[in-house]
PDB file of C-alpha atoms in Angstrom:
ATOM      1  CA  UNK A 985      -7.562  22.723 135.908  1.00 77.00           C
ATOM      2  CA  UNK A 986      -9.756  25.954 136.243  1.00 87.00           C
ATOM      3  CA  UNK A 987     -13.345  26.468 135.061  1.00 88.00           C
ATOM      4  CA  UNK A 988     -13.734  28.409 131.894  1.00 90.00           C
ATOM      5  CA  UNK A 989     -17.230  27.425 130.897  1.00 84.00           C
ATOM      6  CA  UNK A 990     -15.781  26.050 127.572  1.00 85.00           C
ATOM      7  CA  UNK A 991     -19.236  24.992 126.257  1.00 86.00           C
ATOM      8  CA  UNK A 992     -20.311  28.526 126.236  1.00 88.00           C
ATOM      9  CA  UNK A 993     -17.353  30.361 125.088  1.00 93.00           C
ATOM     10  CA  UNK A 994     -17.856  32.789 122.296  1.00 95.00           C
ATOM     11  CA  UNK A 995     -15.711  32.944 119.283  1.00 97.00           C
ATOM     12  CA  UNK A 996     -12.068  33.950 119.865  1.00 97.00           C
ATOM     13  CA  UNK A 997     -11.842  37.772 119.494  1.00 97.00           C
ATOM     14  CA  UNK A 998      -9.970  39.088 116.541  1.00 96.00           C
ATOM     15  CA  UNK A 999      -9.953  42.871 117.243  1.00 93.00           C
ATOM     16  CA  UNK A1000      -6.821  44.663 118.270  1.00 89.00           C
ATOM     17  CA  UNK A1001      -6.567  45.628 121.995  1.00 90.00           C
ATOM     18  CA  UNK A1002      -9.170  43.128 123.010  1.00 94.00           C
ATOM     19  CA  UNK A1003     -10.176  43.082 126.719  1.00 96.00           C
ATOM     20  CA  UNK A1004     -12.705  41.595 128.979  1.00 94.00           C
ATOM     21  CA  UNK A1005     -14.952  43.876 131.071  1.00 91.00           C
ATOM     22  CA  UNK A1006     -17.780  41.483 131.866  1.00 89.00           C
ATOM     23  CA  UNK A1007     -17.646  39.059 134.856  1.00 88.00           C
ATOM     24  CA  UNK A1008     -17.826  36.034 132.612  1.00 91.00           C
ATOM     25  CA  UNK A1009     -16.606  32.821 134.307  1.00 92.00           C
ATOM     26  CA  UNK A1010     -13.089  32.810 132.876  1.00 94.00           C
ATOM     27  CA  UNK A1011     -12.523  36.456 133.584  1.00 95.00           C
ATOM     28  CA  UNK A1012     -13.884  36.199 137.233  1.00 95.00           C
ATOM     29  CA  UNK A1013     -11.743  33.115 137.820  1.00 95.00           C
ATOM     30  CA  UNK A1014      -8.597  34.903 136.507  1.00 96.00           C
ATOM     31  CA  UNK A1015      -9.282  37.927 138.794  1.00 96.00           C
ATOM     32  CA  UNK A1016      -9.827  35.686 141.891  1.00 96.00           C
ATOM     33  CA  UNK A1017      -6.468  33.945 141.456  1.00 96.00           C
ATOM     34  CA  UNK A1018      -4.801  37.337 140.724  1.00 97.00           C
ATOM     35  CA  UNK A1019      -6.069  38.697 144.010  1.00 97.00           C
ATOM     36  CA  UNK A1020      -4.474  35.753 145.774  1.00 97.00           C
ATOM     37  CA  UNK A1021      -1.076  36.748 144.585  1.00 97.00           C
ATOM     38  CA  UNK A1022      -1.407  40.601 145.322  1.00 97.00           C
ATOM     39  CA  UNK A1023      -3.255  43.385 143.851  1.00 96.00           C
ATOM     40  CA  UNK A1024      -4.480  43.300 140.152  1.00 97.00           C
ATOM     41  CA  UNK A1025      -2.994  46.162 138.059  1.00 97.00           C
ATOM     42  CA  UNK A1026      -2.987  47.239 134.401  1.00 95.00           C
ATOM     43  CA  UNK A1027      -1.356  50.017 132.401  1.00 93.00           C
ATOM     44  CA  UNK A1028      -3.421  52.707 130.885  1.00 91.00           C
ATOM     45  CA  UNK A1029      -1.589  52.978 127.566  1.00 86.00           C
ATOM     46  CA  UNK A1030      -1.951  49.278 127.020  1.00 88.00           C
ATOM     47  CA  UNK A1031      -5.388  47.809 126.124  1.00 90.00           C
ATOM     48  CA  UNK A1032      -7.098  50.883 127.661  1.00 89.00           C
ATOM     49  CA  UNK A1033      -6.006  49.813 131.234  1.00 93.00           C
ATOM     50  CA  UNK A1034      -8.474  46.811 131.439  1.00 95.00           C
ATOM     51  CA  UNK A1035      -7.610  44.445 134.213  1.00 97.00           C
ATOM     52  CA  UNK A1036      -8.385  41.370 132.258  1.00 97.00           C
ATOM     53  CA  UNK A1037      -6.755  41.377 128.820  1.00 97.00           C
ATOM     54  CA  UNK A1038      -7.148  38.916 125.814  1.00 97.00           C
ATOM     55  CA  UNK A1039      -4.123  37.508 124.312  1.00 97.00           C
ATOM     56  CA  UNK A1040      -5.343  36.523 120.786  1.00 98.00           C
ATOM     57  CA  UNK A1041      -3.777  36.612 117.306  1.00 98.00           C
ATOM     58  CA  UNK A1042      -4.965  39.614 115.263  1.00 97.00           C
ATOM     59  CA  UNK A1043      -5.250  39.614 111.401  1.00 97.00           C
ATOM     60  CA  UNK A1044      -2.365  41.760 109.960  1.00 96.00           C
ATOM     61  CA  UNK A1045      -0.342  41.620 113.260  1.00 95.00           C
ATOM     62  CA  UNK A1046       1.153  38.330 112.675  1.00 96.00           C
ATOM     63  CA  UNK A1047       4.805  39.480 112.702  1.00 95.00           C
ATOM     64  CA  UNK A1048       4.341  41.720 115.714  1.00 93.00           C
ATOM     65  CA  UNK A1049       6.488  41.099 118.838  1.00 92.00           C
ATOM     66  CA  UNK A1050       3.588  41.360 121.141  1.00 90.00           C
ATOM     67  CA  UNK A1051       0.303  39.742 122.375  1.00 92.00           C
ATOM     68  CA  UNK A1052      -1.392  40.137 119.135  1.00 94.00           C
ATOM     69  CA  UNK A1053       1.234  38.400 116.958  1.00 95.00           C
ATOM     70  CA  UNK A1054       1.709  34.721 116.059  1.00 97.00           C
ATOM     71  CA  UNK A1055       5.445  34.561 115.105  1.00 97.00           C
ATOM     72  CA  UNK A1056       7.839  33.377 117.774  1.00 97.00           C
ATOM     73  CA  UNK A1057       7.586  35.886 120.734  1.00 97.00           C
ATOM     74  CA  UNK A1058      11.119  36.281 122.105  1.00 97.00           C
ATOM     75  CA  UNK A1059      11.994  36.059 125.771  1.00 98.00           C
ATOM     76  CA  UNK A1060      11.087  39.202 127.844  1.00 97.00           C
ATOM     77  CA  UNK A1061      10.356  40.593 131.201  1.00 97.00           C
ATOM     78  CA  UNK A1062       6.769  41.898 131.134  1.00 96.00           C
ATOM     79  CA  UNK A1063       6.913  45.694 130.605  1.00 94.00           C
ATOM     80  CA  UNK A1064      10.738  45.734 131.271  1.00 94.00           C
ATOM     81  CA  UNK A1065      10.889  49.385 130.280  1.00 92.00           C
ATOM     82  CA  UNK A1066       8.489  50.415 133.233  1.00 91.00           C
ATOM     83  CA  UNK A1067       9.771  51.300 136.747  1.00 91.00           C
ATOM     84  CA  UNK A1068       6.706  49.295 138.133  1.00 93.00           C
ATOM     85  CA  UNK A1069       6.757  46.082 136.303  1.00 95.00           C
ATOM     86  CA  UNK A1070       4.235  43.442 137.353  1.00 97.00           C
ATOM     87  CA  UNK A1071       5.529  40.988 140.066  1.00 98.00           C
ATOM     88  CA  UNK A1072       3.373  38.311 138.628  1.00 98.00           C
ATOM     89  CA  UNK A1073       2.001  37.629 135.026  1.00 98.00           C
ATOM     90  CA  UNK A1074      -0.962  35.212 134.922  1.00 98.00           C
ATOM     91  CA  UNK A1075      -1.837  33.509 131.638  1.00 98.00           C
ATOM     92  CA  UNK A1076      -5.140  31.478 131.729  1.00 97.00           C
ATOM     93  CA  UNK A1077      -5.884  29.429 128.585  1.00 98.00           C
ATOM     94  CA  UNK A1078      -9.532  29.458 127.289  1.00 97.00           C
ATOM     95  CA  UNK A1079      -8.647  27.871 123.918  1.00 97.00           C
ATOM     96  CA  UNK A1080      -5.358  26.463 122.599  1.00 97.00           C
ATOM     97  CA  UNK A1081      -4.281  26.930 119.077  1.00 98.00           C
ATOM     98  CA  UNK A1082      -5.542  24.559 116.340  1.00 97.00           C
ATOM     99  CA  UNK A1083      -2.300  22.406 116.071  1.00 97.00           C
ATOM    100  CA  UNK A1084      -1.562  22.504 119.848  1.00 97.00           C
ATOM    101  CA  UNK A1085       2.022  23.623 119.232  1.00 98.00           C
ATOM    102  CA  UNK A1086       2.075  27.200 120.691  1.00 98.00           C
ATOM    103  CA  UNK A1087       4.374  26.629 123.755  1.00 98.00           C
ATOM    104  CA  UNK A1088       4.697  29.043 126.603  1.00 98.00           C
ATOM    105  CA  UNK A1089       8.504  29.182 127.226  1.00 98.00           C
ATOM    106  CA  UNK A1090      10.035  30.465 130.569  1.00 98.00           C
ATOM    107  CA  UNK A1091      13.652  30.814 131.741  1.00 98.00           C
ATOM    108  CA  UNK A1092      14.536  31.720 135.404  1.00 98.00           C
ATOM    109  CA  UNK A1093      17.420  33.794 136.581  1.00 98.00           C
ATOM    110  CA  UNK A1094      18.344  31.145 139.159  1.00 97.00           C
ATOM    111  CA  UNK A1095      19.009  28.599 136.384  1.00 97.00           C
ATOM    112  CA  UNK A1096      20.558  31.049 133.901  1.00 98.00           C
ATOM    113  CA  UNK A1097      22.812  33.313 136.024  1.00 97.00           C
ATOM    114  CA  UNK A1098      25.028  30.527 137.481  1.00 97.00           C
ATOM    115  CA  UNK A1099      25.879  29.478 133.859  1.00 97.00           C
ATOM    116  CA  UNK A1100      26.988  32.957 132.692  1.00 98.00           C
ATOM    117  CA  UNK A1101      30.641  33.920 132.410  1.00 98.00           C
ATOM    118  CA  UNK A1102      31.968  36.362 135.080  1.00 97.00           C
ATOM    119  CA  UNK A1103      32.458  39.070 132.408  1.00 98.00           C
ATOM    120  CA  UNK A1104      28.925  38.696 131.227  1.00 98.00           C
ATOM    121  CA  UNK A1105      27.439  38.869 134.837  1.00 98.00           C
ATOM    122  CA  UNK A1106      29.570  42.082 135.550  1.00 98.00           C
ATOM    123  CA  UNK A1107      28.229  43.801 132.374  1.00 98.00           C
ATOM    124  CA  UNK A1108      24.608  42.705 132.862  1.00 98.00           C
ATOM    125  CA  UNK A1109      24.704  44.036 136.453  1.00 98.00           C
ATOM    126  CA  UNK A1110      25.803  47.458 135.413  1.00 98.00           C
ATOM    127  CA  UNK A1111      23.317  50.152 134.093  1.00 97.00           C
ATOM    128  CA  UNK A1112      24.385  49.819 130.536  1.00 96.00           C
ATOM    129  CA  UNK A1113      21.110  48.883 128.904  1.00 97.00           C
ATOM    130  CA  UNK A1114      17.872  50.819 127.679  1.00 95.00           C
ATOM    131  CA  UNK A1115      14.629  49.280 126.943  1.00 94.00           C
ATOM    132  CA  UNK A1116      11.947  50.870 124.747  1.00 88.00           C
ATOM    133  CA  UNK A1117       8.216  50.605 125.379  1.00 85.00           C
ATOM    134  CA  UNK A1118       6.481  47.819 123.328  1.00 74.00           C
ATOM    135  CA  UNK A1119       4.208  48.873 120.367  1.00 69.00           C
ATOM    136  CA  UNK A1120       1.242  47.742 122.274  1.00 67.00           C
ATOM    137  CA  UNK A1121       1.663  50.812 124.503  1.00 72.00           C
ATOM    138  CA  UNK A1122       1.557  53.212 121.616  1.00 60.00           C
ATOM    139  CA  UNK A1123       4.723  54.922 123.043  1.00 55.00           C
ATOM    140  CA  UNK A1124       7.139  54.459 120.050  1.00 50.00           C
ATOM    141  CA  UNK A1125      10.556  55.439 121.013  1.00 47.00           C
ATOM    142  CA  UNK A1126       9.935  55.952 124.714  1.00 53.00           C
ATOM    143  CA  UNK A1127      12.431  54.338 126.919  1.00 56.00           C
ATOM    144  CA  UNK A1128      13.405  53.769 130.576  1.00 67.00           C
ATOM    145  CA  UNK A1129      16.577  55.351 132.038  1.00 87.00           C
ATOM    146  CA  UNK A1130      19.750  53.241 131.699  1.00 95.00           C
ATOM    147  CA  UNK A1131      19.328  50.015 133.847  1.00 96.00           C
ATOM    148  CA  UNK A1132      20.934  46.791 134.627  1.00 97.00           C
ATOM    149  CA  UNK A1133      19.630  43.517 133.152  1.00 98.00           C
ATOM    150  CA  UNK A1134      20.450  41.751 136.353  1.00 98.00           C
ATOM    151  CA  UNK A1135      19.222  44.122 138.997  1.00 97.00           C
ATOM    152  CA  UNK A1136      19.286  43.674 142.825  1.00 96.00           C
ATOM    153  CA  UNK A1137      21.568  41.323 144.866  1.00 95.00           C
ATOM    154  CA  UNK A1138      24.406  39.930 142.874  1.00 94.00           C
ATOM    155  CA  UNK A1139      23.908  36.585 144.674  1.00 94.00           C
ATOM    156  CA  UNK A1140      20.270  36.362 143.569  1.00 96.00           C
ATOM    157  CA  UNK A1141      19.526  39.028 141.048  1.00 98.00           C
ATOM    158  CA  UNK A1142      16.281  39.672 139.176  1.00 98.00           C
ATOM    159  CA  UNK A1143      15.833  39.932 135.479  1.00 98.00           C
ATOM    160  CA  UNK A1144      14.892  43.100 133.494  1.00 97.00           C
ATOM    161  CA  UNK A1145      15.245  42.536 129.774  1.00 98.00           C
ATOM    162  CA  UNK A1146      13.287  42.254 126.516  1.00 97.00           C
ATOM    163  CA  UNK A1147      15.136  40.489 123.699  1.00 97.00           C
ATOM    164  CA  UNK A1148      13.086  42.534 121.163  1.00 94.00           C
ATOM    165  CA  UNK A1149      13.622  45.999 122.681  1.00 93.00           C
ATOM    166  CA  UNK A1150      16.597  46.150 125.103  1.00 96.00           C
ATOM    167  CA  UNK A1151      19.524  47.650 123.631  1.00 95.00           C
ATOM    168  CA  UNK A1152      23.159  47.716 125.080  1.00 97.00           C
ATOM    169  CA  UNK A1153      25.045  51.026 125.449  1.00 96.00           C
ATOM    170  CA  UNK A1154      28.521  49.316 125.480  1.00 97.00           C
ATOM    171  CA  UNK A1155      30.153  46.575 123.401  1.00 98.00           C
ATOM    172  CA  UNK A1156      30.672  44.454 126.524  1.00 98.00           C
ATOM    173  CA  UNK A1157      26.933  44.802 127.123  1.00 98.00           C
ATOM    174  CA  UNK A1158      26.221  43.684 123.663  1.00 98.00           C
ATOM    175  CA  UNK A1159      28.237  40.617 124.039  1.00 98.00           C
ATOM    176  CA  UNK A1160      26.705  39.954 127.450  1.00 98.00           C
ATOM    177  CA  UNK A1161      23.268  40.061 125.923  1.00 98.00           C
ATOM    178  CA  UNK A1162      24.155  37.596 123.267  1.00 98.00           C
ATOM    179  CA  UNK A1163      25.508  35.183 125.927  1.00 98.00           C
ATOM    180  CA  UNK A1164      22.403  35.755 127.974  1.00 98.00           C
ATOM    181  CA  UNK A1165      20.064  34.848 125.065  1.00 98.00           C
ATOM    182  CA  UNK A1166      22.094  31.591 124.554  1.00 98.00           C
ATOM    183  CA  UNK A1167      21.421  30.717 128.183  1.00 98.00           C
ATOM    184  CA  UNK A1168      17.792  31.465 127.834  1.00 98.00           C
ATOM    185  CA  UNK A1169      17.494  29.044 124.952  1.00 97.00           C
ATOM    186  CA  UNK A1170      19.485  26.352 126.838  1.00 96.00           C
ATOM    187  CA  UNK A1171      17.435  26.766 129.946  1.00 96.00           C
ATOM    188  CA  UNK A1172      14.115  27.082 128.309  1.00 96.00           C
ATOM    189  CA  UNK A1173      11.198  25.396 130.090  1.00 96.00           C
ATOM    190  CA  UNK A1174       8.306  24.789 127.557  1.00 97.00           C
ATOM    191  CA  UNK A1175       4.667  24.391 128.492  1.00 97.00           C
ATOM    192  CA  UNK A1176       1.701  23.624 126.395  1.00 97.00           C
ATOM    193  CA  UNK A1177      -1.438  25.334 127.738  1.00 98.00           C
ATOM    194  CA  UNK A1178      -4.724  23.630 127.538  1.00 97.00           C
ATOM    195  CA  UNK A1179      -8.233  24.886 128.211  1.00 96.00           C
ATOM    196  CA  UNK A1180      -8.540  25.687 131.999  1.00 96.00           C
ATOM    197  CA  UNK A1181      -4.604  25.655 132.545  1.00 97.00           C
ATOM    198  CA  UNK A1182      -3.167  28.766 134.288  1.00 97.00           C
ATOM    199  CA  UNK A1183       0.501  29.691 134.101  1.00 97.00           C
ATOM    200  CA  UNK A1184       1.859  32.073 136.783  1.00 98.00           C
ATOM    201  CA  UNK A1185       5.080  33.717 135.885  1.00 98.00           C
ATOM    202  CA  UNK A1186       7.261  35.317 138.564  1.00 98.00           C
ATOM    203  CA  UNK A1187       8.080  38.391 136.487  1.00 98.00           C
ATOM    204  CA  UNK A1188      10.798  39.537 138.998  1.00 98.00           C
ATOM    205  CA  UNK A1189      13.228  36.544 138.102  1.00 98.00           C
ATOM    206  CA  UNK A1190      11.739  34.941 135.075  1.00 98.00           C
ATOM    207  CA  UNK A1191      11.399  35.754 131.365  1.00 98.00           C
ATOM    208  CA  UNK A1192       8.776  34.225 129.120  1.00 98.00           C
ATOM    209  CA  UNK A1193       8.098  33.925 125.428  1.00 98.00           C
ATOM    210  CA  UNK A1194       5.925  31.778 123.033  1.00 98.00           C
ATOM    211  CA  UNK A1195       6.714  29.605 120.079  1.00 98.00           C
ATOM    212  CA  UNK A1196       5.067  30.361 116.679  1.00 98.00           C
ATOM    213  CA  UNK A1197       1.778  29.037 115.446  1.00 98.00           C
ATOM    214  CA  UNK A1198      -0.590  29.582 112.565  1.00 98.00           C
ATOM    215  CA  UNK A1199      -3.922  31.332 113.255  1.00 98.00           C
ATOM    216  CA  UNK A1200      -6.928  30.498 111.043  1.00 98.00           C
ATOM    217  CA  UNK A1201      -9.195  33.532 112.224  1.00 98.00           C
ATOM    218  CA  UNK A1202     -12.214  31.088 112.246  1.00 97.00           C
ATOM    219  CA  UNK A1203     -13.428  31.828 115.764  1.00 97.00           C
ATOM    220  CA  UNK A1204     -11.368  28.931 117.323  1.00 97.00           C
ATOM    221  CA  UNK A1205      -7.903  30.372 117.620  1.00 98.00           C
ATOM    222  CA  UNK A1206      -5.795  30.475 120.634  1.00 98.00           C
ATOM    223  CA  UNK A1207      -7.298  32.618 123.445  1.00 98.00           C
ATOM    224  CA  UNK A1208      -5.690  33.459 126.787  1.00 98.00           C
ATOM    225  CA  UNK A1209      -6.790  35.872 129.528  1.00 97.00           C
ATOM    226  CA  UNK A1210      -3.800  37.858 130.916  1.00 98.00           C
ATOM    227  CA  UNK A1211      -3.725  39.643 134.293  1.00 98.00           C
ATOM    228  CA  UNK A1212      -0.886  41.369 136.313  1.00 98.00           C
ATOM    229  CA  UNK A1213      -0.399  41.425 140.039  1.00 98.00           C
ATOM    230  CA  UNK A1214       1.842  43.637 142.243  1.00 97.00           C
ATOM    231  CA  UNK A1215       2.761  42.502 145.738  1.00 97.00           C
ATOM    232  CA  UNK A1216       3.251  45.926 147.068  1.00 94.00           C
ATOM    233  CA  UNK A1217       0.696  48.305 145.506  1.00 90.00           C
ATOM    234  CA  UNK A1218       1.870  51.358 147.401  1.00 91.00           C
ATOM    235  CA  UNK A1219       5.190  51.542 145.721  1.00 91.00           C
ATOM    236  CA  UNK A1220       3.441  52.575 142.515  1.00 92.00           C
ATOM    237  CA  UNK A1221       1.262  55.257 144.066  1.00 91.00           C
ATOM    238  CA  UNK A1222       2.797  58.158 142.047  1.00 89.00           C
ATOM    239  CA  UNK A1223       1.792  56.308 138.888  1.00 89.00           C
ATOM    240  CA  UNK A1224      -1.816  55.586 139.683  1.00 90.00           C
ATOM    241  CA  UNK A1225      -4.608  58.316 139.543  1.00 89.00           C
ATOM    242  CA  UNK A1226      -6.785  58.471 142.579  1.00 87.00           C
ATOM    243  CA  UNK A1227      -4.955  55.486 144.109  1.00 89.00           C
ATOM    244  CA  UNK A1228      -6.649  53.082 141.695  1.00 91.00           C
ATOM    245  CA  UNK A1229      -5.316  49.982 140.060  1.00 93.00           C
ATOM    246  CA  UNK A1230      -4.404  51.444 136.613  1.00 93.00           C
ATOM    247  CA  UNK A1231      -0.838  52.749 136.131  1.00 91.00           C
ATOM    248  CA  UNK A1232       0.002  55.559 133.812  1.00 83.00           C
TER     249      UNK A1232
END
């Protein structure tokens, strides 16, 4: 249970692209833990490249598949479209939703992959998929090169997929994605985050999502701090101006 100075928390932000740039207690704690896992990073097109970002419901964005929505957020690898995806995604709860029903759900490749059929594993291991950038990046239509959903060692593959924006290039890929989604649901591990709870998602091998909830926009809605960590900052040098911590 991490300190968030709950008694002095301001109202939950409601503006789009909300971030934290002050060293308030929760933001400072989030950054300290992030440094323990690697180097903190952010992405310039998303939330102006702030290292500590607010995950809050935004009026008018309820149906969005992203951090500002409140409908069910489907399973995804964080920034699956990007060549330098975060190794870890940290989600620190400052305030839960009113009804305490918004669950963080995760599913790990090491649980899911052994349950897949051989044809599905073969298709998901081939570069037969493209993933578009999320709306939060403001890069509508932008996509990565064709990639595998199960990259790396076939005996212990990673995950690179976003149920909302990864599209198959082949019919066998479409069937494999449907099977994978079924496995995500069957292997889903739900967690209810409370004030002071911190979830650390290994973004290399784990997808995450969130169940739906109903915001009230009364200053007491669900509020998380989100940070990203890379274990090898150097590998993204060509995407970082002046060798900083913000990727283009």
